[in-house]
Coordinates of C-alpha atoms in Angstrom, one line a residue:
M1 CA 0.0 0.0 0.0
V2 CA 1.3 3.4 -0.9
T3 CA 1.3 5.8 2.0
Q4 CA 0.3 9.4 1.6
P5 CA 2.9 12.1 2.4
P6 CA 2.3 14.1 5.5
F7 CA 0.2 17.2 4.9
V8 CA 0.2 18.6 8.4
L9 CA 2.3 21.7 7.5
H10 CA 0.3 22.2 4.4
R11 CA -3.0 22.0 6.2
W12 CA -1.8 24.4 8.9
K13 CA 0.2 26.8 6.7
W14 CA -2.2 29.8 7.1
L15 CA -2.2 29.4 10.9
I16 CA 1.6 29.1 10.9
A17 CA 1.8 32.3 8.7
C18 CA -0.4 34.2 11.2
L19 CA 1.7 33.0 14.1
V20 CA 4.9 34.0 12.3
V21 CA 3.6 37.6 11.8
L22 CA 2.6 37.7 15.5
L23 CA 6.0 36.3 16.6
I24 CA 8.1 38.7 14.5
Y25 CA 6.2 41.7 15.9
L26 CA 6.6 40.5 19.5
L27 CA 10.4 39.8 19.0
I28 CA 11.0 43.3 17.6
I29 CA 9.3 44.7 20.7
V30 CA 11.3 42.6 23.1
A31 CA 14.6 43.1 21.3
Y32 CA 14.4 46.9 21.3
A33 CA 12.5 47.7 24.5
E34 CA 14.9 49.4 26.9
N35 CA 14.6 50.6 30.5
I36 CA 15.3 54.2 29.7
P37 CA 12.4 56.8 30.0
Y38 CA 11.8 58.7 26.8
A39 CA 9.8 62.0 26.3
D40 CA 6.4 61.5 27.9
D41 CA 7.7 58.5 29.9
L42 CA 9.4 61.1 32.1
A43 CA 5.9 62.6 32.9
V44 CA 4.6 59.3 34.0
L45 CA 7.7 58.5 36.0
S46 CA 7.5 61.9 37.7
S47 CA 3.8 61.5 38.6
L48 CA 4.6 58.0 39.9
Y49 CA 7.1 59.5 42.3
D50 CA 4.7 62.2 43.3
I51 CA 1.9 59.7 44.0
Q52 CA 4.3 57.6 46.0
H53 CA 5.3 60.5 48.2
A54 CA 1.9 62.3 48.4
P55 CA 0.9 62.6 52.1
N56 CA -2.7 61.5 51.7
W57 CA -5.1 59.6 49.4
Y58 CA -6.8 62.8 48.2
L59 CA -3.5 64.2 46.8
K60 CA -2.6 60.8 45.4
L61 CA -5.9 60.6 43.4
R62 CA -5.5 64.2 42.2
I63 CA -2.1 63.4 40.8
L64 CA -3.4 60.2 39.3
F65 CA -6.1 62.1 37.4
N66 CA -4.0 65.2 36.6
F67 CA -3.9 66.4 33.0
H68 CA -0.9 65.6 30.8
N69 CA -1.5 68.0 27.9
E70 CA -5.2 67.6 27.2
H71 CA -5.2 63.9 28.4
R72 CA -6.1 62.5 31.8
I73 CA -3.9 59.4 31.6
A74 CA -5.1 57.8 34.8
I75 CA -5.1 54.2 33.3
P76 CA -1.5 54.4 31.9
R77 CA -0.4 55.7 35.3
L78 CA -2.2 52.9 37.1
I79 CA -0.5 50.3 34.8
A80 CA 2.9 51.9 35.5
I81 CA 2.1 51.8 39.3
G82 CA 1.1 48.2 39.0
I83 CA 4.3 47.2 37.2
Y84 CA 6.3 49.2 39.8
Y85 CA 5.0 47.1 42.6
I86 CA 5.1 43.8 40.7
Q87 CA 8.8 44.6 40.0
H88 CA 9.4 45.0 43.8
R89 CA 9.3 48.8 43.7
H90 CA 11.5 49.2 40.7
I91 CA 11.0 51.3 37.6
N92 CA 11.1 49.2 34.4
I93 CA 10.1 51.1 31.3
M94 CA 10.6 48.0 29.2
W95 CA 7.5 46.5 30.6
W96 CA 5.4 49.6 29.8
I97 CA 6.4 49.1 26.2
I98 CA 5.8 45.4 26.1
I99 CA 2.4 45.6 27.8
G100 CA 1.3 48.5 25.7
N101 CA 2.1 46.6 22.5
I102 CA 0.9 43.2 23.6
S103 CA -2.6 44.8 24.2
I104 CA -2.8 45.1 20.4
F105 CA -3.2 41.3 20.3
L106 CA -6.4 41.7 22.3
L107 CA -7.6 44.1 19.7
L108 CA -6.9 41.6 16.9
Y109 CA -8.6 38.9 18.9
L110 CA -11.7 41.0 19.1
Y111 CA -11.6 41.5 15.3
F112 CA -11.1 37.8 14.7
K113 CA -13.9 36.7 17.1
A114 CA -16.4 39.3 15.7
G115 CA -15.8 38.7 12.0
F116 CA -13.7 35.6 11.3
I117 CA -14.5 33.0 13.9
N118 CA -16.4 30.8 11.3
Q119 CA -14.1 31.5 8.4
R120 CA -10.8 30.1 7.3
V121 CA -7.8 31.6 9.0
K122 CA -6.3 32.9 5.8
R123 CA -9.1 35.4 5.5
F124 CA -7.7 37.1 8.6
L125 CA -4.1 37.2 7.4
P126 CA -4.4 40.6 5.6
V127 CA -5.6 42.2 8.9
L128 CA -2.4 41.0 10.6
F129 CA -0.3 42.3 7.7
F130 CA -1.9 45.7 7.9
V131 CA -1.7 46.1 11.7
L132 CA 1.4 44.2 12.9
Q133 CA 4.1 46.1 11.0
P134 CA 6.6 48.8 12.3
M135 CA 5.1 51.8 10.5
H136 CA 4.0 53.0 13.9
C137 CA 7.5 52.3 15.3
E138 CA 7.3 55.1 17.9
L139 CA 4.6 53.1 19.7
M140 CA 6.9 50.1 19.6
Y141 CA 9.7 51.7 21.7
W142 CA 7.9 54.4 23.6
G143 CA 6.2 53.2 26.8
M144 CA 3.8 56.0 27.6
A145 CA 2.7 56.4 24.0
S146 CA 2.0 52.7 23.6
L147 CA 0.0 52.5 26.9
Q148 CA -2.0 55.5 25.9
N149 CA -2.5 55.3 22.1
I150 CA -2.9 51.5 21.8
G151 CA -4.6 51.3 25.1
V152 CA -7.5 53.7 24.2
I153 CA -8.0 51.9 20.9
V154 CA -8.2 48.5 22.7
L155 CA -10.6 49.8 25.4
S156 CA -12.9 51.5 23.0
S157 CA -13.1 48.4 20.8
L158 CA -13.7 46.2 23.8
S159 CA -16.5 48.6 24.9
F160 CA -18.1 48.3 21.4
Y161 CA -17.7 44.5 21.5
Y162 CA -19.5 44.3 24.8
L163 CA -22.2 46.6 23.5
F164 CA -23.0 45.0 20.2
Q165 CA -21.6 41.5 20.4
S166 CA -22.0 40.4 24.0
K167 CA -25.0 42.7 24.7
N168 CA -23.6 43.6 28.1
N169 CA -24.5 47.3 28.3
Y170 CA -23.1 47.9 31.8
L171 CA -19.7 46.3 31.2
A172 CA -19.6 48.3 27.9
L173 CA -20.2 51.5 29.9
L174 CA -17.5 50.7 32.4
V175 CA -14.9 50.0 29.7
A176 CA -15.9 53.2 27.9
V177 CA -15.2 55.2 31.1
L178 CA -11.8 53.5 31.3
A179 CA -11.1 54.5 27.7
V180 CA -12.0 58.2 28.6
F181 CA -9.4 58.2 31.3
T182 CA -6.7 56.6 29.1
S183 CA -6.7 59.4 26.5
A184 CA -8.9 62.3 25.4
N185 CA -10.1 60.5 22.3
G186 CA -11.7 57.9 24.6
L187 CA -14.6 60.3 24.7
F188 CA -15.4 59.3 21.1
T189 CA -16.4 55.9 22.5
F190 CA -19.5 57.6 23.9
I191 CA -20.2 59.6 20.8
V192 CA -20.1 56.5 18.5
G193 CA -21.9 54.3 21.0
I194 CA -24.8 56.7 21.4
A195 CA -25.1 57.3 17.7
L196 CA -25.4 53.6 16.9
L197 CA -27.7 52.9 19.8
I198 CA -30.0 55.7 18.4
Y199 CA -29.7 54.1 15.0
R200 CA -30.9 50.8 16.5
K201 CA -33.7 52.7 18.3
D202 CA -32.5 51.3 21.6
W203 CA -33.8 54.4 23.5
P204 CA -33.3 53.2 27.1
S205 CA -29.6 52.3 26.4
S206 CA -29.2 55.5 24.5
I207 CA -30.4 57.6 27.4
I208 CA -28.1 55.7 29.9
W209 CA -25.1 56.1 27.6
L210 CA -25.9 59.8 27.1
V211 CA -26.1 60.5 30.9
I212 CA -22.9 58.6 31.7
G213 CA -21.2 60.2 28.7
L214 CA -22.1 63.7 29.8
L215 CA -21.0 63.0 33.3
S216 CA -17.7 61.5 32.1
G217 CA -17.2 64.5 29.9
F218 CA -17.8 66.9 32.7
L219 CA -15.5 65.1 35.1
Y220 CA -12.9 64.9 32.4
W221 CA -12.9 68.6 31.3
N222 CA -13.5 70.1 34.7
G223 CA -10.5 72.3 35.5
F224 CA -9.0 72.2 32.0
I225 CA -7.3 75.4 31.0
I226 CA -6.4 75.9 27.3
G227 CA -2.7 76.9 27.0
K228 CA -1.8 75.5 30.3
Y229 CA -2.6 71.8 29.6
S230 CA -3.3 71.7 25.9
G231 CA -0.8 70.4 23.3
D232 CA -0.1 71.5 19.7
G233 CA -3.2 72.4 17.7
F234 CA -5.6 72.4 20.6
G235 CA -7.9 75.4 20.7
E236 CA -6.6 76.8 17.4
S237 CA -9.0 78.3 14.9
L238 CA -10.3 75.8 12.4
E239 CA -9.1 76.3 8.8
L240 CA -11.5 74.0 7.0
V241 CA -9.4 73.4 3.8
R242 CA -6.2 72.6 5.7
F243 CA -8.2 70.4 8.1
L244 CA -9.7 68.4 5.3
I245 CA -6.3 68.0 3.5
T246 CA -4.7 66.8 6.8
F247 CA -7.6 64.5 7.6
I248 CA -7.7 62.9 4.2
S249 CA -3.9 62.6 4.0
L250 CA -3.6 61.0 7.5
T251 CA -6.4 58.6 6.6
G252 CA -4.1 57.4 3.7
G253 CA -0.9 58.1 5.7
V254 CA 0.5 54.6 5.2
V255 CA 2.0 55.7 1.9
Y256 CA 3.3 59.1 2.9
T257 CA 6.6 60.2 1.5
Q258 CA 8.1 63.7 1.6
S259 CA 8.9 63.5 -2.1
F260 CA 5.3 62.6 -3.1
P261 CA 2.9 63.7 -0.3
L262 CA 0.0 63.6 -2.7
F263 CA 0.1 59.8 -2.5
S264 CA -1.3 59.8 1.0
F265 CA -4.1 62.2 0.0
A266 CA -5.0 60.1 -3.0
L267 CA -5.1 56.9 -0.9
G268 CA -7.1 58.6 1.8
F269 CA -9.7 59.9 -0.6
I270 CA -10.1 56.4 -2.1
L271 CA -10.4 54.7 1.3
L272 CA -13.0 57.3 2.4
L273 CA -14.9 56.6 -0.8
F274 CA -14.9 52.9 -0.1
I275 CA -15.8 53.4 3.5
S276 CA -18.7 55.7 2.6
I277 CA -20.1 53.1 0.1
S278 CA -19.7 50.2 2.6
V279 CA -21.3 52.0 5.5
Y280 CA -24.1 53.2 3.3
Y281 CA -25.0 49.6 2.3
I282 CA -24.5 48.3 5.9
I283 CA -26.7 51.0 7.4
N284 CA -29.4 50.4 4.8
S285 CA -29.2 46.6 5.0
Q286 CA -32.3 44.9 6.2
S287 CA -30.3 42.5 8.3
V288 CA -27.9 45.0 9.9
N289 CA -29.7 45.0 13.3
S290 CA -29.3 41.2 13.4
D291 CA -25.7 41.3 12.2
S292 CA -24.1 42.8 15.3
S293 CA -20.6 42.2 14.0
K294 CA -21.1 44.8 11.2
L295 CA -22.1 47.4 13.7
F296 CA -19.1 46.5 15.9
F297 CA -16.7 47.1 13.0
V298 CA -18.5 50.3 11.9
A299 CA -18.2 51.5 15.5
C300 CA -14.4 50.7 15.6
L301 CA -13.9 52.4 12.2
A302 CA -15.9 55.5 13.3
F303 CA -13.8 55.8 16.4
V304 CA -10.5 55.6 14.4
L305 CA -11.8 58.3 11.9
L306 CA -12.9 60.6 14.7
T307 CA -9.5 60.2 16.3
I308 CA -7.8 61.1 12.9
A309 CA -10.1 64.1 12.7
A310 CA -9.1 65.3 16.2
I311 CA -5.4 64.8 15.4
S312 CA -5.8 66.9 12.2
L313 CA -7.3 69.9 14.0
G314 CA -5.0 73.0 13.6
R315 CA -2.1 70.9 12.3
H316 CA -0.2 70.8 9.0
P317 CA -0.2 67.5 7.0
S318 CA 3.6 67.2 6.9
N319 CA 3.9 67.6 10.6
I320 CA 1.4 64.9 11.3
L321 CA 2.5 62.4 8.7
S322 CA 6.1 62.6 9.7
G323 CA 5.2 61.3 13.2
S324 CA 5.2 57.5 13.1
R325 CA 3.0 57.1 16.2
Y326 CA 0.0 58.3 14.2
K327 CA 0.5 55.7 11.5
L328 CA -1.3 53.1 13.5
Y329 CA -4.6 54.9 12.7
P330 CA -4.4 54.7 8.9
A331 CA -3.2 51.1 9.2
L332 CA -6.4 50.3 11.2
V333 CA -8.4 52.2 8.5
L334 CA -6.9 49.8 5.9
A335 CA -7.6 46.7 8.1
L336 CA -11.2 47.8 9.0
T337 CA -12.0 48.7 5.4
Y338 CA -10.9 45.3 4.3
I339 CA -13.1 43.7 7.0
L340 CA -16.2 45.7 6.0
L341 CA -15.7 44.6 2.4
E342 CA -14.8 41.0 3.3
D343 CA -18.3 39.7 2.4
R344 CA -17.7 41.0 -1.2
V345 CA -14.1 39.9 -1.3
K346 CA -14.8 36.2 -0.4
E347 CA -17.1 35.9 -3.3
N348 CA -14.1 36.5 -5.7
Q349 CA -10.9 34.6 -5.1
Y350 CA -9.0 36.8 -7.5
I351 CA -9.8 39.9 -5.4
F352 CA -8.9 38.2 -2.2
K353 CA -5.5 37.0 -3.6
S354 CA -4.8 40.5 -4.8
I355 CA -5.6 42.0 -1.4
L356 CA -3.5 39.3 0.3
S357 CA -0.6 39.9 -2.0
F358 CA -0.9 43.7 -1.5
S359 CA -1.1 43.4 2.3
M360 CA 2.0 41.1 2.4
L361 CA 3.9 43.5 0.2
F362 CA 2.9 46.3 2.5
W363 CA 4.1 44.4 5.5
V364 CA 7.5 43.5 3.9
V365 CA 8.1 47.1 2.7
S366 CA 7.2 48.5 6.2
Y367 CA 9.7 46.3 7.9
A368 CA 12.4 47.1 5.2
H369 CA 11.8 50.8 5.6
Y370 CA 11.2 51.3 9.3
T371 CA 13.4 48.6 11.0
T372 CA 16.5 50.9 10.9
R373 CA 14.6 53.4 13.1
F374 CA 14.8 51.0 16.0
S375 CA 18.7 51.0 16.1
T376 CA 18.6 54.8 15.5
H377 CA 16.3 55.2 18.4
S378 CA 18.5 53.0 20.6
R379 CA 21.4 55.3 20.0
L380 CA 19.2 58.3 20.8
L381 CA 18.1 56.7 24.1
F382 CA 21.7 56.1 25.0
A383 CA 22.6 59.7 24.3
H384 CA 19.5 60.8 26.3
F385 CA 20.6 58.7 29.3
Y386 CA 24.3 59.9 29.0
N387 CA 23.3 63.6 28.9
W388 CA 21.0 63.2 31.9
K389 CA 23.5 61.2 34.0
Y390 CA 26.7 63.2 33.3
S391 CA 25.3 66.7 32.5
G392 CA 21.8 66.8 34.0
I393 CA 20.3 67.8 30.7
L394 CA 17.1 66.3 29.3
D395 CA 15.7 66.6 25.8
V396 CA 12.1 67.6 26.8
P397 CA 9.7 70.2 25.4
S398 CA 10.2 73.7 26.9
R399 CA 6.7 73.7 28.4
Y400 CA 7.7 71.0 30.7
S401 CA 10.0 71.5 33.6
E402 CA 13.4 69.8 32.8
K403 CA 14.5 70.2 36.4
Y404 CA 11.3 68.6 37.7
Y405 CA 11.7 65.5 35.5
S406 CA 15.5 65.2 36.1
E407 CA 15.2 65.4 39.8
R408 CA 12.5 62.7 40.1
W409 CA 14.4 60.4 37.8
H410 CA 17.6 61.0 39.8
K411 CA 15.8 60.3 43.1
F412 CA 14.6 56.9 41.8
Y413 CA 18.1 56.3 40.6
Q414 CA 19.7 57.2 44.0
D415 CA 17.2 55.1 45.9
G416 CA 18.1 52.1 43.8
Q417 CA 14.5 51.9 42.4
Y418 CA 15.7 52.7 38.8
I419 CA 18.5 50.5 37.6
P420 CA 19.8 51.3 34.1
P421 CA 20.8 48.5 31.7
Q422 CA 24.4 47.3 32.3
K423 CA 25.3 47.6 28.6
I424 CA 24.3 51.3 28.8
I425 CA 26.6 51.9 31.8
E426 CA 29.5 50.2 30.0
K427 CA 28.8 52.3 26.9
C428 CA 28.8 55.5 28.9
Q429 CA 32.2 54.6 30.4
K430 CA 33.6 54.1 26.8
I431 CA 32.3 57.5 25.8
V432 CA 34.0 59.1 28.8
A433 CA 37.3 57.4 28.1
K434 CA 37.2 58.4 24.5
V435 CA 36.4 62.1 25.3
N436 CA 39.3 62.2 27.8
E437 CA 41.7 60.6 25.3
Q438 CA 40.7 63.1 22.7
A439 CA 40.5 60.2 20.2
I440 CA 38.0 62.0 18.1
F441 CA 37.3 63.9 14.8
K442 CA 36.4 67.6 14.7
T443 CA 33.5 68.8 12.5
S444 CA 31.6 72.1 11.8
Y445 CA 28.1 73.1 12.6
Y446 CA 25.8 76.0 12.3
F447 CA 22.7 77.5 14.0
N448 CA 19.4 77.6 12.1
N449 CA 16.7 79.2 14.3
K450 CA 16.5 76.8 17.3
D451 CA 18.4 74.0 15.7
I452 CA 22.1 73.0 15.5
N453 CA 22.8 71.5 12.1
I454 CA 26.0 69.3 11.8
D455 CA 27.5 69.5 8.4
P456 CA 27.5 66.2 6.6
V457 CA 30.8 64.3 6.9
E458 CA 31.7 61.2 5.0
L459 CA 32.9 58.4 7.3
P460 CA 33.2 54.6 7.2
I461 CA 30.0 52.8 8.3
H462 CA 30.1 52.8 12.1
E463 CA 28.3 54.1 15.2
Y464 CA 29.2 57.8 15.8
Y465 CA 28.3 60.4 18.3
A466 CA 28.6 64.2 18.1
V467 CA 30.2 65.5 21.3
H468 CA 29.8 69.1 22.6
K469 CA 32.1 70.1 25.5
A470 CA 31.3 73.4 27.2
E471 CA 31.0 74.8 30.7
Q472 CA 32.5 71.7 32.2
K473 CA 29.7 69.6 30.8
T474 CA 29.6 67.1 27.9
T475 CA 26.6 66.3 25.8
I476 CA 26.4 63.8 23.0
Y477 CA 24.0 63.1 20.1
P478 CA 24.0 60.2 17.6
L479 CA 24.9 61.0 14.0
I480 CA 22.5 59.4 11.5
T481 CA 22.6 58.5 7.8
N482 CA 19.9 57.5 5.4
N483 CA 22.3 55.0 3.7
F484 CA 22.4 52.1 6.1
Y485 CA 24.2 49.5 4.0
K486 CA 27.4 47.5 4.1
S487 CA 29.4 46.2 1.3
I488 CA 30.5 42.6 1.7
L489 CA 33.8 43.0 0.0
T490 CA 34.9 46.6 0.9
P491 CA 34.2 49.0 3.7
S492 CA 31.7 51.6 2.4
K493 CA 31.6 55.3 3.4
V494 CA 28.4 57.2 3.9
K495 CA 27.5 60.8 4.9
Y496 CA 26.6 61.3 8.5
S497 CA 24.8 64.4 9.9
A498 CA 22.3 65.5 12.5
S499 CA 19.9 68.3 13.3
I500 CA 19.6 68.9 17.0
N501 CA 17.4 71.2 19.1
S502 CA 19.9 73.8 20.5
S503 CA 18.2 73.9 23.9
Y504 CA 19.4 70.3 24.3
W505 CA 23.0 71.4 24.3
V506 CA 25.1 73.6 26.6
K507 CA 24.8 77.0 24.9
S508 CA 28.3 77.9 23.7
A509 CA 28.9 78.7 20.0
E510 CA 32.6 79.0 20.5
E511 CA 33.4 75.4 21.5
S512 CA 34.2 72.9 18.8
L513 CA 32.0 70.0 17.9
L514 CA 33.7 66.6 18.0
I515 CA 32.8 63.1 16.6
I516 CA 33.5 59.9 18.5
P517 CA 33.3 56.5 16.8
M518 CA 32.2 53.6 19.1
D519 CA 34.0 50.2 19.0

């Protein structure tokens, strides 16, 4: 008798493909997550210190719910506090990053359970390709940003799931309130939920959601002062044309390039057209009230689009599209548009194969283009730590108190509650030795408004830091290049440069700027 060859791998190939996409994303997170606070991480770290040392519970709660820009980030702060105590009273930013990014797996689970549980796994693969890629790389190495931005998307989607899938109105309300106190756009959970409940003519639930939503909004905005707490673009006058351009461009922001910015606008326009047609047919469908999964996905998409609209207020398209943390929203637009059109897609294998091929190409290109940013950010984090430890200088926006953040970070460090990575300490010691040995190159730089621009210098491919010595202090900054390649046969040379905020450096135009190569 002729035995049949094993077909186990063939039968499970789509599941294996999904697991590979998940695993690669997770490995990138773990590989580059570091225990060094970055930007807004310092605000959470400082509030954690203040909560810990507040004399009573009233002050602790006030600090917990304090504004950070226009956001009351109580839930990210609570997660940071929980990690602090689980880690035996130690600060570990790495776990902020990992937990914030792992929560995106819960979002994908909700998508799968709501729309793909009775379908073949391969139908879900384009969703993974669209979402689990490093285009939103800032969220993949920035603890506070991942806890807030990914967290509010997960909580709003979970609220919609309980509301439309599980029919658990009270649990949906509780999660909606948690979303509000994760990020300001969490308030959109109530707006979307109320609108769809009214559409379904569920008047009792609509009234309950309206009352709780108004109460949450009042508690949220009570005490808010524009200018004192608000970030960029908040409270500015609305320029309708610029807003529409920014909104449409960010909706299609997955294809943004500085050379061809119209690509993002064109894709955004096409996506919004498809979304409008899809939602029109869904809303006018006779079975929409019985097909709760469609309402769930419409709610999720509406939340993402409202968030994109809020981000677009008072901002220029290039400023928004250059920030990678916002790229998660257009990626979700792509994924949710595919899900809403999936009924049509599965009727035509050619269309599905085309979408699968496009999504896989999108995934590969994203990794090829954005992966280098992780190593660049690692060098930036190192410089950030070095400048804080050796010169007491932090690269933070001027509206925040540099001294306030630096002191609280230093107190955790002194108390042994913040332990920097050993490899970072060793690297700092190498920098100090090289500076003292004067084994360095000199280069020129010039001031342009508030920036210091280092003239491009051609050097062999290596890791370099610009060093500025003045007023008995030393600050460093990593040099970067857009040509990260290595020749197999011969050492290549590329041009390195940097543009640095001058407030980050000790102000002295007379001192020379030096370059240190790392071993």
